[in-house]
mmCIF file of C-alpha atoms in Angstrom:
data_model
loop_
_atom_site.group_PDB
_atom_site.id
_atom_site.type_symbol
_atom_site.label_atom_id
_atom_site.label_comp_id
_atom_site.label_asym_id
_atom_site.label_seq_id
_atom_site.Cartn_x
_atom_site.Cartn_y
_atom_site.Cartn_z
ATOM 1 C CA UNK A 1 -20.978 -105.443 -41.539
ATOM 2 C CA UNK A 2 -19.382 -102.467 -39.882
ATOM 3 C CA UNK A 3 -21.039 -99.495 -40.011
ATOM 4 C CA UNK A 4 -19.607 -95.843 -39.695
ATOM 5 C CA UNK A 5 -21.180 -92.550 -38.826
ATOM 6 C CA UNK A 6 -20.225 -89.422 -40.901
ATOM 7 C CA UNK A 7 -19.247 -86.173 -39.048
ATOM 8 C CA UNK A 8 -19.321 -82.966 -40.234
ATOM 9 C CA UNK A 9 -16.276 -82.338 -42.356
ATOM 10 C CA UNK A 10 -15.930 -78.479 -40.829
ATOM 11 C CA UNK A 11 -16.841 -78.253 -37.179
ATOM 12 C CA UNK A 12 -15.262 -76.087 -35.028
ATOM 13 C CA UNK A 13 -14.493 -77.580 -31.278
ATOM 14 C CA UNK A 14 -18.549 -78.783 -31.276
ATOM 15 C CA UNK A 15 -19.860 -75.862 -33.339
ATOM 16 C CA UNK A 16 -20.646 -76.001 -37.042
ATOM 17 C CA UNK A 17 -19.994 -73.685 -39.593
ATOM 18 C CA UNK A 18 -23.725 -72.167 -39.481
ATOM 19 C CA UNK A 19 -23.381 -71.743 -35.827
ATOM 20 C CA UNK A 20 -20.003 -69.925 -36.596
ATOM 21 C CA UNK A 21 -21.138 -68.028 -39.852
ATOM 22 C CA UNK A 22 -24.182 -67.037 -37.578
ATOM 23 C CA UNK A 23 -22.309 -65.615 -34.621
ATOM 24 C CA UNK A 24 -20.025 -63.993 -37.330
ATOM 25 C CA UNK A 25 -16.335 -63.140 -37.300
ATOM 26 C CA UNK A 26 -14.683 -62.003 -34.328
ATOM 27 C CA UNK A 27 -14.503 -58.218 -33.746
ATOM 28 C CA UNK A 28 -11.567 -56.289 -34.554
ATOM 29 C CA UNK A 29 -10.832 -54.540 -31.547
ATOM 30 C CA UNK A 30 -12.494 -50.739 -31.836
ATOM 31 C CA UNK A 31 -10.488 -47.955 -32.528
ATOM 32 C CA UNK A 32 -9.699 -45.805 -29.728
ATOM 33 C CA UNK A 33 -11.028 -42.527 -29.886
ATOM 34 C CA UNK A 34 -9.138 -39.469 -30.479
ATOM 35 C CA UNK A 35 -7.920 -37.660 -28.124
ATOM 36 C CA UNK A 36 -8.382 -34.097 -27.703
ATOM 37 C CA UNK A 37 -5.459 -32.947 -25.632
ATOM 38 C CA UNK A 38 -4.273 -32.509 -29.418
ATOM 39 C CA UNK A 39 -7.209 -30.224 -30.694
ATOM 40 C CA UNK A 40 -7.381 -28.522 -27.234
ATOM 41 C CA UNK A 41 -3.962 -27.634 -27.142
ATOM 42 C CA UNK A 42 -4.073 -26.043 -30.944
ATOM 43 C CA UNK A 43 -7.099 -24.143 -29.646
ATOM 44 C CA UNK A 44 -4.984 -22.464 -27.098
ATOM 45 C CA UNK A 45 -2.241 -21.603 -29.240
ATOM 46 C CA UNK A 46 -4.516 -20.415 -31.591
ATOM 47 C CA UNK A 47 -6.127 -18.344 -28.664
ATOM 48 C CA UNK A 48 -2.414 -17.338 -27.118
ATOM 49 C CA UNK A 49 -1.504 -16.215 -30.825
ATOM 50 C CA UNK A 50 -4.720 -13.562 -30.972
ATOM 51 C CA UNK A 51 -4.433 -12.293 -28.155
ATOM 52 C CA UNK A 52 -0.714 -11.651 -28.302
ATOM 53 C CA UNK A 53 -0.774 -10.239 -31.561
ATOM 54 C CA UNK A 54 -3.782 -7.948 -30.511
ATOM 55 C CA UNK A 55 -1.569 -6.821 -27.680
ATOM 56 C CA UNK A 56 0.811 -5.665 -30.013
ATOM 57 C CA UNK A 57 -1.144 -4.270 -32.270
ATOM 58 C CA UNK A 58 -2.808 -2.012 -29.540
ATOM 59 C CA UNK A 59 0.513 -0.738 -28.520
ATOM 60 C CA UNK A 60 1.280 0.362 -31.788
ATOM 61 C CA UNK A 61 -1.925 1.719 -32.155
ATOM 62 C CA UNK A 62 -1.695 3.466 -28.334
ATOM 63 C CA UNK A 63 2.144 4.655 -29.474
ATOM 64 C CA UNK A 64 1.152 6.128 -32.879
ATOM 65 C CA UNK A 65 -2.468 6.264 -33.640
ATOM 66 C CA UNK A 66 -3.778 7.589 -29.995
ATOM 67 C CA UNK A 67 -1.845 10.516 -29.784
ATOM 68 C CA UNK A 68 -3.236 12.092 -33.351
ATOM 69 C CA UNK A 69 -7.090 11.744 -31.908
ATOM 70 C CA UNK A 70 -6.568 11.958 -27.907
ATOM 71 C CA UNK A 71 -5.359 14.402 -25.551
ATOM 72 C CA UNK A 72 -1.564 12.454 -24.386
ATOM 73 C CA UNK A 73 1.468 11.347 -25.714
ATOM 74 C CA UNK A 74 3.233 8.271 -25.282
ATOM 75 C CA UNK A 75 6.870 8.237 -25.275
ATOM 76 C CA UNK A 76 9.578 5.182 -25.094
ATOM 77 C CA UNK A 77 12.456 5.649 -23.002
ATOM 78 C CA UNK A 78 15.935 4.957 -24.428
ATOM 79 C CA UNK A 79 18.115 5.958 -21.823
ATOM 80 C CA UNK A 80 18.460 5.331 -18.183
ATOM 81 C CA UNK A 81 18.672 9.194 -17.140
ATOM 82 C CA UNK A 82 15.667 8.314 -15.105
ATOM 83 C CA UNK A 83 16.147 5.033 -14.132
ATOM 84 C CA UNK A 84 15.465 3.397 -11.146
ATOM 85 C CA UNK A 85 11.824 5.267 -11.309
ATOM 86 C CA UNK A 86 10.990 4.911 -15.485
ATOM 87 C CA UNK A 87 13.437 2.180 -16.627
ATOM 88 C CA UNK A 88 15.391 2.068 -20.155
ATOM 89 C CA UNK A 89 12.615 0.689 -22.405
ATOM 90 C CA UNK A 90 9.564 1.681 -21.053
ATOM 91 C CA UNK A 91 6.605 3.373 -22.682
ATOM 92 C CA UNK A 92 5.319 6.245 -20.798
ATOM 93 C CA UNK A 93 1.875 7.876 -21.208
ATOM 94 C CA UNK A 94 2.117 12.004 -20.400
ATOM 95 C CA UNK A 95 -1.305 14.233 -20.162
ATOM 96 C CA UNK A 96 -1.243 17.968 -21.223
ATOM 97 C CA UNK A 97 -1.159 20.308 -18.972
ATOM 98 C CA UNK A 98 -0.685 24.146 -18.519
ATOM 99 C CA UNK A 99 2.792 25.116 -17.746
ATOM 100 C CA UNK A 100 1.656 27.293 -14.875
ATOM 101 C CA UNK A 101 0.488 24.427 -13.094
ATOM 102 C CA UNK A 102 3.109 21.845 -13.602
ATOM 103 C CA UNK A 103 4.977 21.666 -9.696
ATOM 104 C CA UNK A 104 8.632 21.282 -8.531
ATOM 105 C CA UNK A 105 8.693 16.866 -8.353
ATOM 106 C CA UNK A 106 6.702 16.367 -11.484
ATOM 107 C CA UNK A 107 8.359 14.438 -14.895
ATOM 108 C CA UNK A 108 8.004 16.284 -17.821
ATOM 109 C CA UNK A 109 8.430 15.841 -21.335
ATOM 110 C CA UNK A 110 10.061 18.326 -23.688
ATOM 111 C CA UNK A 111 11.933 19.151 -26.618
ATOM 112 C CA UNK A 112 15.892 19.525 -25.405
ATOM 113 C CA UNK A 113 16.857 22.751 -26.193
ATOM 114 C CA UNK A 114 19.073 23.115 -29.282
ATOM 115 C CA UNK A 115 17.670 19.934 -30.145
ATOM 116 C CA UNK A 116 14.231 20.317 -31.686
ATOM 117 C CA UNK A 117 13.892 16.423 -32.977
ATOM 118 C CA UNK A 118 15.032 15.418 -29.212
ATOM 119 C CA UNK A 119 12.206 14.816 -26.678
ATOM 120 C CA UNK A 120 13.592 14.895 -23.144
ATOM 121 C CA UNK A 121 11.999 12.988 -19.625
ATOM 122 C CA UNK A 122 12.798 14.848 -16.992
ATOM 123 C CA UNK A 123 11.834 15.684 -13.538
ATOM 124 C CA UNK A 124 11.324 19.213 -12.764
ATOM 125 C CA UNK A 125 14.381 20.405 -10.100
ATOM 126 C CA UNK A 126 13.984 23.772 -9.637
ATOM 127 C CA UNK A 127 11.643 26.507 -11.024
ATOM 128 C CA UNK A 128 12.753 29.589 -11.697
ATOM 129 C CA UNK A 129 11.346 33.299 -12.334
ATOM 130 C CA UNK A 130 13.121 36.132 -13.682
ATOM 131 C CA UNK A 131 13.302 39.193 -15.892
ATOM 132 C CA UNK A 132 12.574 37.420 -19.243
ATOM 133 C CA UNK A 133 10.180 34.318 -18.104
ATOM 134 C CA UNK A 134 9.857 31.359 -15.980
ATOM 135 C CA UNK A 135 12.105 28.278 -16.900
ATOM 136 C CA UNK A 136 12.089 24.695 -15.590
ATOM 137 C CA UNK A 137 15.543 23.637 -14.364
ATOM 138 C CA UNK A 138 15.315 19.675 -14.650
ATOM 139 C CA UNK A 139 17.506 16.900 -13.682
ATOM 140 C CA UNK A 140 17.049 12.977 -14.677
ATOM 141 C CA UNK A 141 16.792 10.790 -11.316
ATOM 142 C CA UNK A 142 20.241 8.608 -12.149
ATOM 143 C CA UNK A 143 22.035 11.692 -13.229
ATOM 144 C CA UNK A 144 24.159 13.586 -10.153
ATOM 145 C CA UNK A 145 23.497 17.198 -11.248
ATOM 146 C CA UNK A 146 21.063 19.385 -13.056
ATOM 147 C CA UNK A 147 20.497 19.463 -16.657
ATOM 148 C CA UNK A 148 22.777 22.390 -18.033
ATOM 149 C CA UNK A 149 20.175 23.711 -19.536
ATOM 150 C CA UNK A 150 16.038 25.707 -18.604
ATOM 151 C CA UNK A 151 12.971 25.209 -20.150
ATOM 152 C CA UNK A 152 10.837 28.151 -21.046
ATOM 153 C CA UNK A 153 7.687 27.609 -18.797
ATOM 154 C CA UNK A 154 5.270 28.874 -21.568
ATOM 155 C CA UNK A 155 1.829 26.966 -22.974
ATOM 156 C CA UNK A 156 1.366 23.623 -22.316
ATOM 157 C CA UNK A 157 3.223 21.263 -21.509
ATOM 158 C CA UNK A 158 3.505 17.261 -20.577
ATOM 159 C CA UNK A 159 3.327 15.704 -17.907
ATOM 160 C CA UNK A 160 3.726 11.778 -16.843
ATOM 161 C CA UNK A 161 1.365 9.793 -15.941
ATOM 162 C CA UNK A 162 2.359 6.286 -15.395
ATOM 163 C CA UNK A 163 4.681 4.112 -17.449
ATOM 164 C CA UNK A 164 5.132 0.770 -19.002
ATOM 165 C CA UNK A 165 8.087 -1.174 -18.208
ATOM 166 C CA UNK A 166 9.986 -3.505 -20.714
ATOM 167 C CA UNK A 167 7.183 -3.039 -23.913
ATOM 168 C CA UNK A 168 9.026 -0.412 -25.217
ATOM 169 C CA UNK A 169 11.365 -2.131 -26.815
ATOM 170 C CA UNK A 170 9.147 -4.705 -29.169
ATOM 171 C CA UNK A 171 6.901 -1.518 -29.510
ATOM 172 C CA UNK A 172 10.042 0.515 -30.835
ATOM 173 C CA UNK A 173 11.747 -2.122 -33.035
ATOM 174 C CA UNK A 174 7.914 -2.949 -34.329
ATOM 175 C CA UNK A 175 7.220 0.706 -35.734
ATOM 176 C CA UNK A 176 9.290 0.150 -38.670
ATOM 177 C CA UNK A 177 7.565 -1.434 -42.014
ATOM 178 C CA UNK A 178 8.707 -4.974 -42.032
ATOM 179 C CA UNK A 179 8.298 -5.704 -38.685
ATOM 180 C CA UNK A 180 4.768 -4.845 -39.235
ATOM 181 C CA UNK A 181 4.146 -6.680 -42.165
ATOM 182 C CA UNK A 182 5.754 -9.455 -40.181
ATOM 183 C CA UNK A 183 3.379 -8.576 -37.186
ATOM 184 C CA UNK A 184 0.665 -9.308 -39.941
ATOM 185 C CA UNK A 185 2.163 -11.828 -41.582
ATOM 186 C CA UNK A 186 3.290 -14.334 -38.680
ATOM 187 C CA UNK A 187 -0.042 -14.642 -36.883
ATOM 188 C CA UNK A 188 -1.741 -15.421 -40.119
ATOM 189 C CA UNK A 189 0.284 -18.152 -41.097
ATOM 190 C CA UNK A 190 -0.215 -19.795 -37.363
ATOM 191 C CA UNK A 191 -4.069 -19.270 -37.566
ATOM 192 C CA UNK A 192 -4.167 -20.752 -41.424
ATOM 193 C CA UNK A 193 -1.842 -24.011 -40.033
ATOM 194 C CA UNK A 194 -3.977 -24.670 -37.290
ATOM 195 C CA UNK A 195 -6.856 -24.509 -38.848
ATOM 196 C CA UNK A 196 -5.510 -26.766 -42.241
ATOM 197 C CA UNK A 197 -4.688 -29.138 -39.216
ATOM 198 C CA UNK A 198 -8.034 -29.400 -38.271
ATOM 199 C CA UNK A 199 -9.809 -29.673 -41.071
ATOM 200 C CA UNK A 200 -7.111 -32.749 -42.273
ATOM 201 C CA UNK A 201 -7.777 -34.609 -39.219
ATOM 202 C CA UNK A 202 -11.525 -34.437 -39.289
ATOM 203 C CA UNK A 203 -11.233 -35.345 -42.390
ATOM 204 C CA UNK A 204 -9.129 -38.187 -41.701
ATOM 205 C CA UNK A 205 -12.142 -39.688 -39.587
ATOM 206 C CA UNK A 206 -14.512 -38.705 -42.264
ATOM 207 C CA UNK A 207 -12.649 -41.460 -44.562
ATOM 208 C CA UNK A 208 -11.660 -44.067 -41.763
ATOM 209 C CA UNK A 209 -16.089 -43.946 -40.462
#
């Protein structure tokens, strides 16, 4: 009588299923890590942001704030009478000095006459002593004549220092009350995203560990 040899019903190409159950399933393959380009990048925004809006916020402090408690004044320029030397838009930084001392060459700043609101930059032309005084005859550096006016040379005065070129303009437009709510506003919304975004994604790879 013929005779016939079982086989496993469930064998895989010469391996059974304990030898398969005992290697186990294959492996997804792992998850690649994350990559921080992403998270460095935010970190230098975040950085950028600071130190821009600190910038800012020193110039407004340096245009407002400095003058009250330290011995200058800092000025924007909104015209080119002195242009090419102190550009339209520049911020310029003036020490006080006594009027005696302040030389034919130097830029001064003063109240026009007529014109008490009006602060003038200027550079000293000419001075001049008479019967009633000395006077400053000053002339801006684009303009082709003197100023038709003299400055009493009485006091103290100011006199520039050095200047900033171009911040003048954001520092002006940022002196009035929205713009520096925004100035307050802006930055903190960037700092609160990125750091949302962090939190999220570690997070994210709390839940997916």
């Amino acid at each position: 009588m013929a005779r016939y040899e079982l086989t496993p019903a469930l064998e895989v190409k010469g391996q059974s299923m304990d030898d398969a159950n005992a290697r186990g399933t294959p492996m997804e393959p792992a998850e690649a890590p994350p990559r921080p380009q992403r998270r460095w990048i935010l970190r230098v925004i975040s950085l950028l942001t600071l130190a821009g809006a600190a910038v800012i916020v020193i110039g407004l402090l340096a245009l407002t704030v400095g003058p009250k408690i330290f011995p200058y004044q800092a000025l924007v320029v909104r015209s080119g009478s002195m242009s090419p030397t102190i550009p339209t838009g520049s911020v310029v930084f003036y020490h006080k000095v006594s009027a005696d001392q302040v030389k034919v060459g130097q830029i001064i700043a003063f109240a026009r006459p007529g014109q008490a609101n009006e602060r003038v930059t200027h550079r000293v032309y000419k001075i001049t002593k008479g019967p009633t005084g000395t006077y400053f005859t000053t002339k801006g550096d684009a303009n082709g004549s003197p100023d038709d006016w003299q400055v009493p040379a009485v006091g103290t005065g100011w006199v520039a220092g050095f200047h900033v070129p171009v911040v003048g303009y954001v520092l002006a437009d940022l002196q009035s009350t929205t713009a520096r709510l925004l100035l307050l506003l802006i930055p903190a919304f960037g700092l609160g995203f990125i750091t949302l975004t962090e939190i999220w994604r570690d997070r994210g790879k709390s839940a997916g560990a």
